[in-house]
mmCIF file of C-alpha atoms in Angstrom:
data_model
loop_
_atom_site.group_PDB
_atom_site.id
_atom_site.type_symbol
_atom_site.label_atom_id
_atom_site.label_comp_id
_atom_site.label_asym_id
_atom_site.label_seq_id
_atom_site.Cartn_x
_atom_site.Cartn_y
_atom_site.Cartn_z
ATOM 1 C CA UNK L 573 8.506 14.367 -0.881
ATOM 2 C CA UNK L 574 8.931 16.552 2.367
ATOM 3 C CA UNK L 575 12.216 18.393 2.123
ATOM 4 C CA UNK L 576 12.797 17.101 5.641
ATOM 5 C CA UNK L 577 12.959 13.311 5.334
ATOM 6 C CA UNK L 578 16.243 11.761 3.316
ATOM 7 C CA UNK L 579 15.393 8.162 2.172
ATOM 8 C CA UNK L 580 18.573 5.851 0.995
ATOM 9 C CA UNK L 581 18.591 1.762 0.336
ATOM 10 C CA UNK L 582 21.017 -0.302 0.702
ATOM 11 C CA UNK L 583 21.668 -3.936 -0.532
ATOM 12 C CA UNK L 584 22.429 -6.756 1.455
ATOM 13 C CA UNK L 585 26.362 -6.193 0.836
ATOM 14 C CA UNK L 586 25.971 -2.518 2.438
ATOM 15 C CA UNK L 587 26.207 -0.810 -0.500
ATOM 16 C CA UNK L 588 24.162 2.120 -1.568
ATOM 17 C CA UNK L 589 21.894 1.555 -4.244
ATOM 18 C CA UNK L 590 19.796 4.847 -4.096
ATOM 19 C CA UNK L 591 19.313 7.892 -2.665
ATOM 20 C CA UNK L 592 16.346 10.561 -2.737
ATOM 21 C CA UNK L 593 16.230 13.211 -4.922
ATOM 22 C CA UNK L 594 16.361 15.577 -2.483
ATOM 23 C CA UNK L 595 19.727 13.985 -0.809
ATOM 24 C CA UNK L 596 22.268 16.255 -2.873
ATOM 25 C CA UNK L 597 20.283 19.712 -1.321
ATOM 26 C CA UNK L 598 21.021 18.111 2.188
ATOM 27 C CA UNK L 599 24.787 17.220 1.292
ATOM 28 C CA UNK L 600 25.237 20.804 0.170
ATOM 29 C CA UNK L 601 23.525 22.240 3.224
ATOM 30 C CA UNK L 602 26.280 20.129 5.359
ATOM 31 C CA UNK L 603 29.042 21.909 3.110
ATOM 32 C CA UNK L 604 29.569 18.138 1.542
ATOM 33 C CA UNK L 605 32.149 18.548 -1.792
ATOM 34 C CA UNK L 606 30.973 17.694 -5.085
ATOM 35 C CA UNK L 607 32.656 13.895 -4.245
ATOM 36 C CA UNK L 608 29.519 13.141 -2.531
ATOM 37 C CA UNK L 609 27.049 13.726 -5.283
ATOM 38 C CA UNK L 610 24.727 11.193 -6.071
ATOM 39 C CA UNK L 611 26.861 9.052 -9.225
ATOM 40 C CA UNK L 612 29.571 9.388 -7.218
ATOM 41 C CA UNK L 613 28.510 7.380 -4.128
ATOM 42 C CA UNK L 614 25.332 4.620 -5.569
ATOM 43 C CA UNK L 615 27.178 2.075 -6.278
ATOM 44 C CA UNK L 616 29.752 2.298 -3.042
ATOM 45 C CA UNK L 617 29.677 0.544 0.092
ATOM 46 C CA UNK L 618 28.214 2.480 2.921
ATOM 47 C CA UNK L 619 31.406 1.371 4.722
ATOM 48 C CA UNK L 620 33.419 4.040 2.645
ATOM 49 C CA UNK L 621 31.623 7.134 3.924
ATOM 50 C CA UNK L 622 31.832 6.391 7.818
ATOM 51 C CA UNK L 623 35.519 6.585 8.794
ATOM 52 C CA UNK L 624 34.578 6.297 12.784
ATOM 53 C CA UNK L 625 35.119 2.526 13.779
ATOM 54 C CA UNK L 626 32.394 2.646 16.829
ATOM 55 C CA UNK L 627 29.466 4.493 14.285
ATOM 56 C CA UNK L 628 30.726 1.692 11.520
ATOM 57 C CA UNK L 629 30.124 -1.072 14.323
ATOM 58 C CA UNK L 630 27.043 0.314 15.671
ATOM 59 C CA UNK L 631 25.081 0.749 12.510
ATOM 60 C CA UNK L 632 26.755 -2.985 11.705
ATOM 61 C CA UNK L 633 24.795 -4.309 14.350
ATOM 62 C CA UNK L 634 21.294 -2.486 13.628
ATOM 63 C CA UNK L 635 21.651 -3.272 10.115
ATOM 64 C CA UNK L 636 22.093 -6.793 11.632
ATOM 65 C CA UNK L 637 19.041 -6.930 13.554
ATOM 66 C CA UNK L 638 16.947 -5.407 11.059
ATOM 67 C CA UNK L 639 17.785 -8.282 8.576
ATOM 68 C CA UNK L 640 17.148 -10.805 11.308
ATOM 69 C CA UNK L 641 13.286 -9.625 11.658
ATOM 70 C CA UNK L 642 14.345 -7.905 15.023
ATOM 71 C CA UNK L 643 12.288 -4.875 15.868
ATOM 72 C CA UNK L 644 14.197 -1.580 15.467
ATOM 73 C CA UNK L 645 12.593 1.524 17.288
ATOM 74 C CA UNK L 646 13.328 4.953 15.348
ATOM 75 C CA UNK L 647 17.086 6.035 16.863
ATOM 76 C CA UNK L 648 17.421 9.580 17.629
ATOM 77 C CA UNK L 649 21.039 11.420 15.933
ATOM 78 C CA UNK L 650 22.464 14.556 15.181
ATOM 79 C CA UNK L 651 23.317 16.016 11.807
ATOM 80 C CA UNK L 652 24.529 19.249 12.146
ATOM 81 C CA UNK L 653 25.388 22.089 9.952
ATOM 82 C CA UNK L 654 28.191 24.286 9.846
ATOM 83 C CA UNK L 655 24.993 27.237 10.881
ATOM 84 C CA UNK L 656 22.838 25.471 12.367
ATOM 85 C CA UNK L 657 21.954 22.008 15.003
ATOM 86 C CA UNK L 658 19.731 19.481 13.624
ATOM 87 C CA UNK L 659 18.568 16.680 15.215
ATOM 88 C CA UNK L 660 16.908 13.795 13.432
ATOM 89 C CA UNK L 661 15.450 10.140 13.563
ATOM 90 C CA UNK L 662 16.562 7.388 11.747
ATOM 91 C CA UNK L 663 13.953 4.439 10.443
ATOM 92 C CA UNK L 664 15.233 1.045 9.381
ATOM 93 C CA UNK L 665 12.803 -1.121 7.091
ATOM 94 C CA UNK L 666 13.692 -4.422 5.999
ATOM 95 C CA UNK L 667 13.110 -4.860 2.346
ATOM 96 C CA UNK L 668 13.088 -7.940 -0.237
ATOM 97 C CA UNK L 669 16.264 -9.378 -0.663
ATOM 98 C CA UNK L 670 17.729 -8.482 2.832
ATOM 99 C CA UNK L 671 17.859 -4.876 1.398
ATOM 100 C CA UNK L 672 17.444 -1.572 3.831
ATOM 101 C CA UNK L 673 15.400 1.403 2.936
ATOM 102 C CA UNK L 674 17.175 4.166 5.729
ATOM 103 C CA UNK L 675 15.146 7.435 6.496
ATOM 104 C CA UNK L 676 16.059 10.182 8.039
ATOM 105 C CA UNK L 677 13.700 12.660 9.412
ATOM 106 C CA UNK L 678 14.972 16.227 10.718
ATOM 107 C CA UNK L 679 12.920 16.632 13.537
ATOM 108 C CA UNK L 680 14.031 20.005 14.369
ATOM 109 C CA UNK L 681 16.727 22.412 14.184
ATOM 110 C CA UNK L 682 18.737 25.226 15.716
ATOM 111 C CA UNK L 683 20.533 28.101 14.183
ATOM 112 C CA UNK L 684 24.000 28.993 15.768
ATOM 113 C CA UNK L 685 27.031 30.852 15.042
ATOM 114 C CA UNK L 686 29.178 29.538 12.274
ATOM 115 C CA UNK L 687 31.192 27.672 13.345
ATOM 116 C CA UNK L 688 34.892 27.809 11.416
ATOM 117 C CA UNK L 689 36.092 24.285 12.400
ATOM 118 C CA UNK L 690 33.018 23.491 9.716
ATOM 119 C CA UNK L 691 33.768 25.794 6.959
ATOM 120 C CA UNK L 692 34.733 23.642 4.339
ATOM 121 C CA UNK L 693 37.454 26.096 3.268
ATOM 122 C CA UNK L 694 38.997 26.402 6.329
ATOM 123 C CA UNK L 695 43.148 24.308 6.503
ATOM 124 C CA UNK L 696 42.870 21.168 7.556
ATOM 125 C CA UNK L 697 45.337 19.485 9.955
ATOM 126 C CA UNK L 698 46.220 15.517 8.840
ATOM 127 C CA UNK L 699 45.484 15.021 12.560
ATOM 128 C CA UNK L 700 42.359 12.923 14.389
ATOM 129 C CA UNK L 701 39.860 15.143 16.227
ATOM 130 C CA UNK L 702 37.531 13.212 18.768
ATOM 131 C CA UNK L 703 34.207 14.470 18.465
ATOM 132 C CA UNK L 704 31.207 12.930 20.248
ATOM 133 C CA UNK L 705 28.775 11.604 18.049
ATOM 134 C CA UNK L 706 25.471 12.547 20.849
ATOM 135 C CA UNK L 707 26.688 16.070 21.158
ATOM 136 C CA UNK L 708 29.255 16.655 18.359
ATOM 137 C CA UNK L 709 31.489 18.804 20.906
ATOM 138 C CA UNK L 710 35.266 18.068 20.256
ATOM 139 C CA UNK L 711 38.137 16.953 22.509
ATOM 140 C CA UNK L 712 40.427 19.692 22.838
ATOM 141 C CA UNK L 713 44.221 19.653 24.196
ATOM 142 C CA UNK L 714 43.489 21.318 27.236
ATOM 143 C CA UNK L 715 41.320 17.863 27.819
ATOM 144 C CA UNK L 716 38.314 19.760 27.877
ATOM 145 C CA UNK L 717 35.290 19.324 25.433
ATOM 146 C CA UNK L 718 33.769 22.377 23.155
ATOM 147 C CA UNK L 719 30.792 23.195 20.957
#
């Protein structure tokens, strides 16, 4: 399998029912904790592991059009890394059973500074950031937005 394309199904409740082998390298590269392995989220509804209400609703509604026999072209997205940018493609394919095989391509990448705000061992506030999910920059107090 290329080490660039991620490949998970879903069933036609949402929840995961695999993930490619090479899915647990990519969770690491994203500093993802050990609570993201592979036993510990086949078997969960997608639903758990998107807390943002407007990316919940959005892939809602593509997941509903897939199942419908609607056309889905491949939607561009960003994954990024705490060193480096990656943007990627995301294919929907409707299988048997009104499951979803979803795969994500990394189309390309680019290195940057670390960025701390990402460092998985950096304190954590209880607080809600806004973060744009096209760009990823955050909402700052001084109602500005940053990389």
């Amino acid at each position: 399998m290329n080490e660039d394309v991620f490949i998970y199904r879903i069933d036609n409740r949402d929840i995961i029912v695999s993930v490619s082998r090479n899915w647990e390298s990519f969770a690491r590269a994203n500093a993802w904790g050990s609570e993201l392995s592979p036993e510990n989220v086949v078997g969960h509804l997608l639903w758990e592991f998107i807390q943002d209400i407007e990316t919940r609703h959005l892939y809602k509604e593509v997941f509903r059009r897939v199942r419908t026999g609607k056309p889905t072209r491949p939607i561009p997205f960003r994954c990024d890394a705490p060193k480096e940018r990656r943007f990627l493609e995301l294919f929907l394919s409707l299988l048997p059973d009104g499951q979803i095989e979803i795969t994500s391509t990394i189309v390309r990448t680019e290195r940057r500074d670390p960025v701390r705000l990402l460092d998985k061992d950096m304190p954590r506030s209880s607080d809600f950031i806004r973060i744009c999910s096209m760009c990823k920059k955050i909402f700052t107090t001084h109602d500005k937005w940053v990389e």
